[in-house]
mmCIF file with all atom_site columns, C-alpha atoms in Angstrom:
data_model
loop_
_atom_site.group_PDB
_atom_site.id
_atom_site.type_symbol
_atom_site.label_atom_id
_atom_site.label_alt_id
_atom_site.label_comp_id
_atom_site.label_asym_id
_atom_site.label_entity_id
_atom_site.label_seq_id
_atom_site.pdbx_PDB_ins_code
_atom_site.Cartn_x
_atom_site.Cartn_y
_atom_site.Cartn_z
_atom_site.occupancy
_atom_site.B_iso_or_equiv
_atom_site.pdbx_formal_charge
_atom_site.auth_seq_id
_atom_site.auth_comp_id
_atom_site.auth_asym_id
_atom_site.auth_atom_id
_atom_site.pdbx_PDB_model_num
ATOM 1   C CA . MET Z 1 1   ? 17.966  -26.040 76.040 1.00 0.00 ? 4   MET Z CA 1
ATOM 2   C CA . LEU Z 1 2   ? 14.568  -27.086 77.850 1.00 0.00 ? 5   LEU Z CA 1
ATOM 3   C CA . GLU Z 1 3   ? 14.416  -26.373 81.495 1.00 0.00 ? 6   GLU Z CA 1
ATOM 4   C CA . ALA Z 1 4   ? 11.065  -26.912 83.785 1.00 0.00 ? 7   ALA Z CA 1
ATOM 5   C CA . ASP Z 1 5   ? 11.068  -25.931 87.294 1.00 0.00 ? 8   ASP Z CA 1
ATOM 6   C CA . ASN Z 1 6   ? 8.907   -27.202 89.502 1.00 0.00 ? 9   ASN Z CA 1
ATOM 7   C CA . LEU Z 1 7   ? 5.314   -26.902 88.261 1.00 0.00 ? 10  LEU Z CA 1
ATOM 8   C CA . GLU Z 1 8   ? 2.553   -27.329 89.371 1.00 0.00 ? 11  GLU Z CA 1
ATOM 9   C CA . CYS Z 1 9   ? -1.569  -28.536 86.714 1.00 0.00 ? 12  CYS Z CA 1
ATOM 10  C CA . LEU Z 1 10  ? -4.253  -28.657 88.891 1.00 0.00 ? 13  LEU Z CA 1
ATOM 11  C CA . ARG Z 1 11  ? -7.991  -28.854 87.451 1.00 0.00 ? 14  ARG Z CA 1
ATOM 12  C CA . GLY Z 1 12  ? -11.050 -27.581 89.365 1.00 0.00 ? 15  GLY Z CA 1
ATOM 13  C CA . GLU Z 1 13  ? -9.907  -28.315 92.458 1.00 0.00 ? 16  GLU Z CA 1
ATOM 14  C CA . ARG Z 1 14  ? -7.760  -31.731 91.807 1.00 0.00 ? 17  ARG Z CA 1
ATOM 15  C CA . ARG Z 1 15  ? -4.240  -30.799 92.112 1.00 0.00 ? 18  ARG Z CA 1
ATOM 16  C CA . LEU Z 1 16  ? -3.216  -33.107 88.606 1.00 0.00 ? 19  LEU Z CA 1
ATOM 17  C CA . PHE Z 1 17  ? 0.688   -33.270 89.920 1.00 0.00 ? 20  PHE Z CA 1
ATOM 18  C CA . SER Z 1 18  ? 3.157   -30.476 91.425 1.00 0.00 ? 21  SER Z CA 1
ATOM 19  C CA . GLY Z 1 19  ? 7.077   -29.570 92.159 1.00 0.00 ? 22  GLY Z CA 1
ATOM 20  C CA . VAL Z 1 20  ? 7.400   -31.634 88.665 1.00 0.00 ? 23  VAL Z CA 1
ATOM 21  C CA . GLY Z 1 21  ? 11.283  -30.061 87.148 1.00 0.00 ? 24  GLY Z CA 1
ATOM 22  C CA . PHE Z 1 22  ? 13.468  -31.722 85.417 1.00 0.00 ? 25  PHE Z CA 1
ATOM 23  C CA . CYS Z 1 23  ? 16.165  -30.620 82.429 1.00 0.00 ? 26  CYS Z CA 1
ATOM 24  C CA . LEU Z 1 24  ? 16.493  -31.402 78.666 1.00 0.00 ? 27  LEU Z CA 1
ATOM 25  C CA . ALA Z 1 25  ? 19.555  -30.703 76.413 1.00 0.00 ? 28  ALA Z CA 1
ATOM 26  C CA . ALA Z 1 26  ? 20.597  -30.880 72.852 1.00 0.00 ? 29  ALA Z CA 1
ATOM 27  C CA . GLY Z 1 27  ? 19.784  -34.715 72.504 1.00 0.00 ? 30  GLY Z CA 1
ATOM 28  C CA . GLU Z 1 28  ? 17.582  -36.146 74.079 1.00 0.00 ? 31  GLU Z CA 1
ATOM 29  C CA . LEU Z 1 29  ? 14.826  -37.504 74.415 1.00 0.00 ? 32  LEU Z CA 1
ATOM 30  C CA . LEU Z 1 30  ? 12.320  -36.521 77.299 1.00 0.00 ? 33  LEU Z CA 1
ATOM 31  C CA . PHE Z 1 31  ? 9.919   -39.762 77.962 1.00 0.00 ? 34  PHE Z CA 1
ATOM 32  C CA . LEU Z 1 32  ? 6.867   -38.918 80.632 1.00 0.00 ? 35  LEU Z CA 1
ATOM 33  C CA . GLN Z 1 33  ? 5.290   -42.352 81.514 1.00 0.00 ? 36  GLN Z CA 1
ATOM 34  C CA . GLY Z 1 34  ? 1.988   -42.609 84.250 1.00 0.00 ? 37  GLY Z CA 1
ATOM 35  C CA . LYS Z 1 35  ? -1.430  -43.925 83.933 1.00 0.00 ? 38  LYS Z CA 1
ATOM 36  C CA . ASN Z 1 36  ? -4.040  -42.104 82.388 1.00 0.00 ? 39  ASN Z CA 1
ATOM 37  C CA . GLY Z 1 37  ? -5.562  -38.910 84.061 1.00 0.00 ? 40  GLY Z CA 1
ATOM 38  C CA . VAL Z 1 38  ? -2.346  -37.919 85.848 1.00 0.00 ? 41  VAL Z CA 1
ATOM 39  C CA . GLY Z 1 39  ? -2.253  -34.978 83.800 1.00 0.00 ? 42  GLY Z CA 1
ATOM 40  C CA . LYS Z 1 40  ? 1.200   -36.441 81.068 1.00 0.00 ? 43  LYS Z CA 1
ATOM 41  C CA . THR Z 1 41  ? -1.396  -34.627 77.776 1.00 0.00 ? 44  THR Z CA 1
ATOM 42  C CA . SER Z 1 42  ? -1.488  -31.832 80.281 1.00 0.00 ? 45  SER Z CA 1
ATOM 43  C CA . LEU Z 1 43  ? 1.903   -30.645 80.746 1.00 0.00 ? 46  LEU Z CA 1
ATOM 44  C CA . LEU Z 1 44  ? 2.896   -31.346 77.175 1.00 0.00 ? 47  LEU Z CA 1
ATOM 45  C CA . ARG Z 1 45  ? 1.005   -29.035 76.382 1.00 0.00 ? 48  ARG Z CA 1
ATOM 46  C CA . MET Z 1 46  ? 2.412   -26.943 79.611 1.00 0.00 ? 49  MET Z CA 1
ATOM 47  C CA . LEU Z 1 47  ? 5.447   -27.565 77.431 1.00 0.00 ? 50  LEU Z CA 1
ATOM 48  C CA . CYS Z 1 48  ? 4.425   -25.370 74.071 1.00 0.00 ? 51  CYS Z CA 1
ATOM 49  C CA . GLY Z 1 49  ? 3.337   -22.896 76.715 1.00 0.00 ? 52  GLY Z CA 1
ATOM 50  C CA . LEU Z 1 50  ? -0.447  -23.551 74.974 1.00 0.00 ? 53  LEU Z CA 1
ATOM 51  C CA . THR Z 1 51  ? -1.472  -24.047 79.531 1.00 0.00 ? 54  THR Z CA 1
ATOM 52  C CA . PRO Z 1 52  ? -0.180  -21.757 82.068 1.00 0.00 ? 55  PRO Z CA 1
ATOM 53  C CA . PRO Z 1 53  ? 1.374   -23.752 84.706 1.00 0.00 ? 56  PRO Z CA 1
ATOM 54  C CA . GLU Z 1 54  ? -0.501  -22.996 88.234 1.00 0.00 ? 57  GLU Z CA 1
ATOM 55  C CA . ALA Z 1 55  ? 2.950   -22.906 89.763 1.00 0.00 ? 58  ALA Z CA 1
ATOM 56  C CA . GLY Z 1 56  ? 6.779   -23.420 88.026 1.00 0.00 ? 59  GLY Z CA 1
ATOM 57  C CA . GLU Z 1 57  ? 8.651   -21.570 85.012 1.00 0.00 ? 60  GLU Z CA 1
ATOM 58  C CA . ILE Z 1 58  ? 9.256   -23.408 81.722 1.00 0.00 ? 61  ILE Z CA 1
ATOM 59  C CA . ARG Z 1 59  ? 12.295  -22.037 80.099 1.00 0.00 ? 62  ARG Z CA 1
ATOM 60  C CA . TRP Z 1 60  ? 13.798  -22.706 76.665 1.00 0.00 ? 63  TRP Z CA 1
ATOM 61  C CA . LYS Z 1 61  ? 17.515  -22.064 76.575 1.00 0.00 ? 64  LYS Z CA 1
ATOM 62  C CA . GLY Z 1 62  ? 17.873  -20.254 79.795 1.00 0.00 ? 65  GLY Z CA 1
ATOM 63  C CA . GLU Z 1 63  ? 14.543  -17.792 79.110 1.00 0.00 ? 66  GLU Z CA 1
ATOM 64  C CA . ASN Z 1 64  ? 11.309  -18.287 80.209 1.00 0.00 ? 67  ASN Z CA 1
ATOM 65  C CA . ILE Z 1 65  ? 8.437   -19.387 77.758 1.00 0.00 ? 68  ILE Z CA 1
ATOM 66  C CA . ARG Z 1 66  ? 6.363   -16.893 78.416 1.00 0.00 ? 69  ARG Z CA 1
ATOM 67  C CA . ALA Z 1 67  ? 8.803   -14.088 77.379 1.00 0.00 ? 70  ALA Z CA 1
ATOM 68  C CA . LEU Z 1 68  ? 9.869   -15.630 74.401 1.00 0.00 ? 71  LEU Z CA 1
ATOM 69  C CA . ALA Z 1 69  ? 6.177   -16.160 72.847 1.00 0.00 ? 72  ALA Z CA 1
ATOM 70  C CA . GLY Z 1 70  ? 6.060   -16.344 68.951 1.00 0.00 ? 73  GLY Z CA 1
ATOM 71  C CA . ASP Z 1 71  ? 10.114  -16.530 68.729 1.00 0.00 ? 74  ASP Z CA 1
ATOM 72  C CA . PHE Z 1 72  ? 10.005  -19.919 71.050 1.00 0.00 ? 75  PHE Z CA 1
ATOM 73  C CA . ARG Z 1 73  ? 6.890   -21.327 69.244 1.00 0.00 ? 76  ARG Z CA 1
ATOM 74  C CA . ALA Z 1 74  ? 9.143   -20.937 65.780 1.00 0.00 ? 77  ALA Z CA 1
ATOM 75  C CA . GLU Z 1 75  ? 11.465  -23.323 67.762 1.00 0.00 ? 78  GLU Z CA 1
ATOM 76  C CA . LEU Z 1 76  ? 8.412   -26.255 68.625 1.00 0.00 ? 79  LEU Z CA 1
ATOM 77  C CA . CYS Z 1 77  ? 6.898   -28.649 66.180 1.00 0.00 ? 80  CYS Z CA 1
ATOM 78  C CA . TYR Z 1 78  ? 3.820   -29.998 68.001 1.00 0.00 ? 81  TYR Z CA 1
ATOM 79  C CA . LEU Z 1 79  ? 2.045   -33.353 67.780 1.00 0.00 ? 82  LEU Z CA 1
ATOM 80  C CA . GLY Z 1 80  ? -1.010  -33.824 69.726 1.00 0.00 ? 83  GLY Z CA 1
ATOM 81  C CA . HIS Z 1 81  ? -3.247  -36.310 70.185 1.00 0.00 ? 84  HIS Z CA 1
ATOM 82  C CA . ALA Z 1 82  ? -5.961  -35.369 67.763 1.00 0.00 ? 85  ALA Z CA 1
ATOM 83  C CA . ASN Z 1 83  ? -4.417  -35.585 64.231 1.00 0.00 ? 86  ASN Z CA 1
ATOM 84  C CA . ALA Z 1 84  ? -5.299  -32.253 63.734 1.00 0.00 ? 87  ALA Z CA 1
ATOM 85  C CA . ILE Z 1 85  ? -6.384  -32.736 59.663 1.00 0.00 ? 88  ILE Z CA 1
ATOM 86  C CA . LYS Z 1 86  ? -8.980  -31.914 57.385 1.00 0.00 ? 89  LYS Z CA 1
ATOM 87  C CA . GLU Z 1 87  ? -11.593 -34.593 56.217 1.00 0.00 ? 90  GLU Z CA 1
ATOM 88  C CA . GLU Z 1 88  ? -12.590 -33.196 53.618 1.00 0.00 ? 91  GLU Z CA 1
ATOM 89  C CA . LEU Z 1 89  ? -8.738  -32.397 52.016 1.00 0.00 ? 92  LEU Z CA 1
ATOM 90  C CA . THR Z 1 90  ? -6.365  -35.101 50.234 1.00 0.00 ? 93  THR Z CA 1
ATOM 91  C CA . PRO Z 1 91  ? -3.323  -35.840 52.269 1.00 0.00 ? 94  PRO Z CA 1
ATOM 92  C CA . LEU Z 1 92  ? -1.657  -34.116 50.205 1.00 0.00 ? 95  LEU Z CA 1
ATOM 93  C CA . GLU Z 1 93  ? -3.807  -30.989 50.699 1.00 0.00 ? 96  GLU Z CA 1
ATOM 94  C CA . ASN Z 1 94  ? -3.139  -31.452 53.862 1.00 0.00 ? 97  ASN Z CA 1
ATOM 95  C CA . LEU Z 1 95  ? 0.164   -32.214 54.329 1.00 0.00 ? 98  LEU Z CA 1
ATOM 96  C CA . ARG Z 1 96  ? 0.660   -28.594 51.449 1.00 0.00 ? 99  ARG Z CA 1
ATOM 97  C CA . ALA Z 1 97  ? -1.217  -26.619 54.150 1.00 0.00 ? 100 ALA Z CA 1
ATOM 98  C CA . ALA Z 1 98  ? 0.095   -27.680 57.443 1.00 0.00 ? 101 ALA Z CA 1
ATOM 99  C CA . ALA Z 1 99  ? 3.718   -26.994 56.069 1.00 0.00 ? 102 ALA Z CA 1
ATOM 100 C CA . ARG Z 1 100 ? 1.907   -23.094 54.432 1.00 0.00 ? 103 ARG Z CA 1
ATOM 101 C CA . LEU Z 1 101 ? 0.835   -22.190 58.530 1.00 0.00 ? 104 LEU Z CA 1
ATOM 102 C CA . ALA Z 1 102 ? 4.057   -23.037 59.441 1.00 0.00 ? 105 ALA Z CA 1
ATOM 103 C CA . ASP Z 1 103 ? 5.026   -20.867 56.749 1.00 0.00 ? 106 ASP Z CA 1
ATOM 104 C CA . GLU Z 1 104 ? 7.499   -23.280 54.984 1.00 0.00 ? 107 GLU Z CA 1
ATOM 105 C CA . ALA Z 1 105 ? 7.947   -23.937 51.555 1.00 0.00 ? 108 ALA Z CA 1
ATOM 106 C CA . GLY Z 1 106 ? 7.797   -27.318 50.732 1.00 0.00 ? 109 GLY Z CA 1
ATOM 107 C CA . SER Z 1 107 ? 6.468   -28.794 47.057 1.00 0.00 ? 110 SER Z CA 1
ATOM 108 C CA . GLU Z 1 108 ? 4.414   -31.330 46.240 1.00 0.00 ? 111 GLU Z CA 1
ATOM 109 C CA . THR Z 1 109 ? 7.443   -34.163 45.179 1.00 0.00 ? 112 THR Z CA 1
ATOM 110 C CA . GLU Z 1 110 ? 8.533   -33.291 48.678 1.00 0.00 ? 113 GLU Z CA 1
ATOM 111 C CA . ALA Z 1 111 ? 4.952   -33.635 50.487 1.00 0.00 ? 114 ALA Z CA 1
ATOM 112 C CA . LEU Z 1 112 ? 4.415   -37.228 48.110 1.00 0.00 ? 115 LEU Z CA 1
ATOM 113 C CA . ASN Z 1 113 ? 7.932   -37.745 49.741 1.00 0.00 ? 116 ASN Z CA 1
ATOM 114 C CA . ALA Z 1 114 ? 6.694   -37.694 52.934 1.00 0.00 ? 117 ALA Z CA 1
ATOM 115 C CA . LEU Z 1 115 ? 3.465   -39.480 52.228 1.00 0.00 ? 118 LEU Z CA 1
ATOM 116 C CA . THR Z 1 116 ? 5.712   -42.238 50.150 1.00 0.00 ? 119 THR Z CA 1
ATOM 117 C CA . GLN Z 1 117 ? 7.598   -42.778 53.116 1.00 0.00 ? 120 GLN Z CA 1
ATOM 118 C CA . VAL Z 1 118 ? 4.827   -43.295 55.504 1.00 0.00 ? 121 VAL Z CA 1
ATOM 119 C CA . GLY Z 1 119 ? 2.936   -45.698 54.063 1.00 0.00 ? 122 GLY Z CA 1
ATOM 120 C CA . LEU Z 1 120 ? 0.446   -43.357 52.222 1.00 0.00 ? 123 LEU Z CA 1
ATOM 121 C CA . ALA Z 1 121 ? 1.417   -44.513 48.108 1.00 0.00 ? 124 ALA Z CA 1
ATOM 122 C CA . GLY Z 1 122 ? -1.549  -44.277 46.120 1.00 0.00 ? 125 GLY Z CA 1
ATOM 123 C CA . ARG Z 1 123 ? -3.764  -42.453 48.080 1.00 0.00 ? 126 ARG Z CA 1
ATOM 124 C CA . GLU Z 1 124 ? -2.649  -39.643 48.102 1.00 0.00 ? 127 GLU Z CA 1
ATOM 125 C CA . ASP Z 1 125 ? -5.214  -37.559 46.592 1.00 0.00 ? 128 ASP Z CA 1
ATOM 126 C CA . LEU Z 1 126 ? -8.161  -39.811 48.626 1.00 0.00 ? 129 LEU Z CA 1
ATOM 127 C CA . PRO Z 1 127 ? -10.272 -37.218 50.925 1.00 0.00 ? 130 PRO Z CA 1
ATOM 128 C CA . CYS Z 1 128 ? -9.034  -38.161 54.107 1.00 0.00 ? 131 CYS Z CA 1
ATOM 129 C CA . ARG Z 1 129 ? -12.436 -38.970 55.445 1.00 0.00 ? 132 ARG Z CA 1
ATOM 130 C CA . SER Z 1 130 ? -12.053 -41.931 53.414 1.00 0.00 ? 133 SER Z CA 1
ATOM 131 C CA . LEU Z 1 131 ? -9.179  -43.176 55.736 1.00 0.00 ? 134 LEU Z CA 1
ATOM 132 C CA . SER Z 1 132 ? -8.478  -45.586 58.607 1.00 0.00 ? 135 SER Z CA 1
ATOM 133 C CA . GLN Z 1 133 ? -7.416  -44.187 61.754 1.00 0.00 ? 136 GLN Z CA 1
ATOM 134 C CA . GLY Z 1 134 ? -3.738  -45.461 60.717 1.00 0.00 ? 137 GLY Z CA 1
ATOM 135 C CA . GLN Z 1 135 ? -4.166  -44.015 57.872 1.00 0.00 ? 138 GLN Z CA 1
ATOM 136 C CA . LYS Z 1 136 ? -4.740  -40.382 58.941 1.00 0.00 ? 139 LYS Z CA 1
ATOM 137 C CA . ARG Z 1 137 ? -2.800  -40.840 61.598 1.00 0.00 ? 140 ARG Z CA 1
ATOM 138 C CA . ARG Z 1 138 ? 0.271   -41.361 59.346 1.00 0.00 ? 141 ARG Z CA 1
ATOM 139 C CA . VAL Z 1 139 ? -1.002  -38.105 57.661 1.00 0.00 ? 142 VAL Z CA 1
ATOM 140 C CA . ALA Z 1 140 ? -0.882  -36.369 60.995 1.00 0.00 ? 143 ALA Z CA 1
ATOM 141 C CA . LEU Z 1 141 ? 3.181   -38.149 61.372 1.00 0.00 ? 144 LEU Z CA 1
ATOM 142 C CA . ALA Z 1 142 ? 4.143   -37.377 57.976 1.00 0.00 ? 145 ALA Z CA 1
ATOM 143 C CA . ARG Z 1 143 ? 5.087   -33.563 59.119 1.00 0.00 ? 146 ARG Z CA 1
ATOM 144 C CA . LEU Z 1 144 ? 7.470   -34.948 61.010 1.00 0.00 ? 147 LEU Z CA 1
ATOM 145 C CA . VAL Z 1 145 ? 9.456   -35.983 58.055 1.00 0.00 ? 148 VAL Z CA 1
ATOM 146 C CA . ARG Z 1 146 ? 10.923  -33.485 56.925 1.00 0.00 ? 149 ARG Z CA 1
ATOM 147 C CA . GLU Z 1 147 ? 10.877  -31.035 60.227 1.00 0.00 ? 150 GLU Z CA 1
ATOM 148 C CA . ARG Z 1 148 ? 13.546  -29.569 61.102 1.00 0.00 ? 151 ARG Z CA 1
ATOM 149 C CA . ARG Z 1 149 ? 12.466  -27.290 63.723 1.00 0.00 ? 152 ARG Z CA 1
ATOM 150 C CA . PRO Z 1 150 ? 14.677  -28.815 66.981 1.00 0.00 ? 153 PRO Z CA 1
ATOM 151 C CA . LEU Z 1 151 ? 12.328  -29.113 69.749 1.00 0.00 ? 154 LEU Z CA 1
ATOM 152 C CA . TRP Z 1 152 ? 9.068   -31.652 68.481 1.00 0.00 ? 155 TRP Z CA 1
ATOM 153 C CA . VAL Z 1 153 ? 6.047   -32.665 71.242 1.00 0.00 ? 156 VAL Z CA 1
ATOM 154 C CA . LEU Z 1 154 ? 4.820   -35.184 70.476 1.00 0.00 ? 157 LEU Z CA 1
ATOM 155 C CA . ASP Z 1 155 ? 1.555   -36.651 73.067 1.00 0.00 ? 158 ASP Z CA 1
ATOM 156 C CA . GLU Z 1 156 ? 1.192   -40.226 71.894 1.00 0.00 ? 159 GLU Z CA 1
ATOM 157 C CA . PRO Z 1 157 ? 3.044   -40.290 68.631 1.00 0.00 ? 160 PRO Z CA 1
ATOM 158 C CA . PHE Z 1 158 ? 2.387   -43.606 68.140 1.00 0.00 ? 161 PHE Z CA 1
ATOM 159 C CA . VAL Z 1 159 ? -1.402  -44.703 68.643 1.00 0.00 ? 162 VAL Z CA 1
ATOM 160 C CA . ALA Z 1 160 ? -2.663  -46.451 65.719 1.00 0.00 ? 163 ALA Z CA 1
ATOM 161 C CA . LEU Z 1 161 ? -0.146  -48.029 64.318 1.00 0.00 ? 164 LEU Z CA 1
ATOM 162 C CA . ASP Z 1 162 ? 1.075   -51.459 62.691 1.00 0.00 ? 165 ASP Z CA 1
ATOM 163 C CA . THR Z 1 163 ? 4.341   -52.408 63.343 1.00 0.00 ? 166 THR Z CA 1
ATOM 164 C CA . HIS Z 1 164 ? 6.353   -51.495 60.487 1.00 0.00 ? 167 HIS Z CA 1
ATOM 165 C CA . ALA Z 1 165 ? 4.638   -47.663 61.568 1.00 0.00 ? 168 ALA Z CA 1
ATOM 166 C CA . VAL Z 1 166 ? 6.071   -47.435 65.274 1.00 0.00 ? 169 VAL Z CA 1
ATOM 167 C CA . ASP Z 1 167 ? 9.300   -48.456 63.823 1.00 0.00 ? 170 ASP Z CA 1
ATOM 168 C CA . TRP Z 1 168 ? 10.014  -46.079 61.052 1.00 0.00 ? 171 TRP Z CA 1
ATOM 169 C CA . LEU Z 1 169 ? 8.105   -43.438 63.495 1.00 0.00 ? 172 LEU Z CA 1
ATOM 170 C CA . ALA Z 1 170 ? 10.853  -44.046 66.380 1.00 0.00 ? 173 ALA Z CA 1
ATOM 171 C CA . ASN Z 1 171 ? 13.759  -44.126 63.830 1.00 0.00 ? 174 ASN Z CA 1
ATOM 172 C CA . LEU Z 1 172 ? 12.800  -40.819 62.145 1.00 0.00 ? 175 LEU Z CA 1
ATOM 173 C CA . ILE Z 1 173 ? 13.038  -39.808 66.170 1.00 0.00 ? 176 ILE Z CA 1
ATOM 174 C CA . ALA Z 1 174 ? 16.185  -40.417 66.954 1.00 0.00 ? 177 ALA Z CA 1
ATOM 175 C CA . ALA Z 1 175 ? 17.037  -39.367 64.138 1.00 0.00 ? 178 ALA Z CA 1
ATOM 176 C CA . HIS Z 1 176 ? 15.859  -35.953 64.401 1.00 0.00 ? 179 HIS Z CA 1
ATOM 177 C CA . LEU Z 1 177 ? 17.819  -36.264 68.126 1.00 0.00 ? 180 LEU Z CA 1
ATOM 178 C CA . GLN Z 1 178 ? 21.573  -37.365 66.513 1.00 0.00 ? 181 GLN Z CA 1
ATOM 179 C CA . ARG Z 1 179 ? 20.360  -34.064 64.608 1.00 0.00 ? 182 ARG Z CA 1
ATOM 180 C CA . GLY Z 1 180 ? 21.202  -32.955 67.753 1.00 0.00 ? 183 GLY Z CA 1
ATOM 181 C CA . GLY Z 1 181 ? 16.633  -32.334 68.801 1.00 0.00 ? 184 GLY Z CA 1
ATOM 182 C CA . LEU Z 1 182 ? 15.596  -32.679 71.406 1.00 0.00 ? 185 LEU Z CA 1
ATOM 183 C CA . ALA Z 1 183 ? 12.230  -34.749 71.741 1.00 0.00 ? 186 ALA Z CA 1
ATOM 184 C CA . ALA Z 1 184 ? 8.839   -34.708 74.789 1.00 0.00 ? 187 ALA Z CA 1
ATOM 185 C CA . MET Z 1 185 ? 6.674   -37.310 74.149 1.00 0.00 ? 188 MET Z CA 1
ATOM 186 C CA . THR Z 1 186 ? 3.739   -40.242 76.055 1.00 0.00 ? 189 THR Z CA 1
ATOM 187 C CA . THR Z 1 187 ? 3.002   -43.142 74.470 1.00 0.00 ? 190 THR Z CA 1
ATOM 188 C CA . HIS Z 1 188 ? 1.374   -46.471 76.388 1.00 0.00 ? 191 HIS Z CA 1
ATOM 189 C CA . GLN Z 1 189 ? 3.028   -48.791 73.756 1.00 0.00 ? 192 GLN Z CA 1
ATOM 190 C CA . PRO Z 1 190 ? 6.568   -50.423 74.548 1.00 0.00 ? 193 PRO Z CA 1
ATOM 191 C CA . VAL Z 1 191 ? 8.482   -48.434 72.088 1.00 0.00 ? 194 VAL Z CA 1
ATOM 192 C CA . THR Z 1 192 ? 12.442  -48.261 72.185 1.00 0.00 ? 195 THR Z CA 1
ATOM 193 C CA . ILE Z 1 193 ? 13.914  -45.056 70.300 1.00 0.00 ? 196 ILE Z CA 1
ATOM 194 C CA . PRO Z 1 194 ? 17.403  -46.514 69.258 1.00 0.00 ? 197 PRO Z CA 1
ATOM 195 C CA . GLY Z 1 195 ? 21.044  -44.845 70.061 1.00 0.00 ? 198 GLY Z CA 1
ATOM 196 C CA . VAL Z 1 196 ? 19.618  -41.902 72.071 1.00 0.00 ? 199 VAL Z CA 1
ATOM 197 C CA . PRO Z 1 197 ? 19.768  -40.989 75.580 1.00 0.00 ? 200 PRO Z CA 1
ATOM 198 C CA . VAL Z 1 198 ? 16.362  -41.234 77.708 1.00 0.00 ? 201 VAL Z CA 1
ATOM 199 C CA . ARG Z 1 199 ? 15.564  -39.334 80.848 1.00 0.00 ? 202 ARG Z CA 1
ATOM 200 C CA . GLU Z 1 200 ? 12.013  -40.771 82.359 1.00 0.00 ? 203 GLU Z CA 1
ATOM 201 C CA . LEU Z 1 201 ? 9.041   -39.055 83.599 1.00 0.00 ? 204 LEU Z CA 1
ATOM 202 C CA . ARG Z 1 202 ? 6.915   -41.106 86.284 1.00 0.00 ? 205 ARG Z CA 1
ATOM 203 C CA . LEU Z 1 203 ? 3.887   -38.477 86.626 1.00 0.00 ? 206 LEU Z CA 1
ATOM 204 C CA . GLY Z 1 204 ? 1.031   -39.879 89.694 1.00 0.00 ? 207 GLY Z CA 1
ATOM 205 C CA . ALA Z 1 205 ? 1.799   -42.916 91.559 1.00 0.00 ? 208 ALA Z CA 1
ATOM 206 C CA . ALA Z 1 206 ? 4.296   -45.256 91.252 1.00 0.00 ? 209 ALA Z CA 1
#
């Protein structure tokens, strides 16, 4: 269970939000909404422990995430707005490097299968700098194919994707939630995650 209680975020002297709270149970999706600049990415970073809140508390399974430290990060998968891939490496090399950084023992066959699922078959050995923005996003998203950590925090995961890839990712997120995982996500695109409970949280003025 992921809980947020009375969170506040400041940027300089500007208050982006305050009094934000929610409780997210296994199998549920938190969908953050609001205009640009209201603090959606800031809140996602707080949920990952990357940015401390000005006030309030975030709890994972009843304990403050700051106290849990590495134990919390071991149960978290964060996909930010940036792709976090190395342009000089190939999609296959990026995916295998990401697995090593996460201390996972993914094989080359599993990595190739993930890249095929995201529509990159035949491009596995091209430098990522030669790929389109949508293809680079797919390289980043391929990490999710084998991802089994319970909490996914996804910042604009559907950006630069075509309709087919949007549907594929929506179903992948749904499968994660149906296994008992949790997810927090923001997106500007109208996307439906099929068959799962969704909690909506709007930041800023309606």
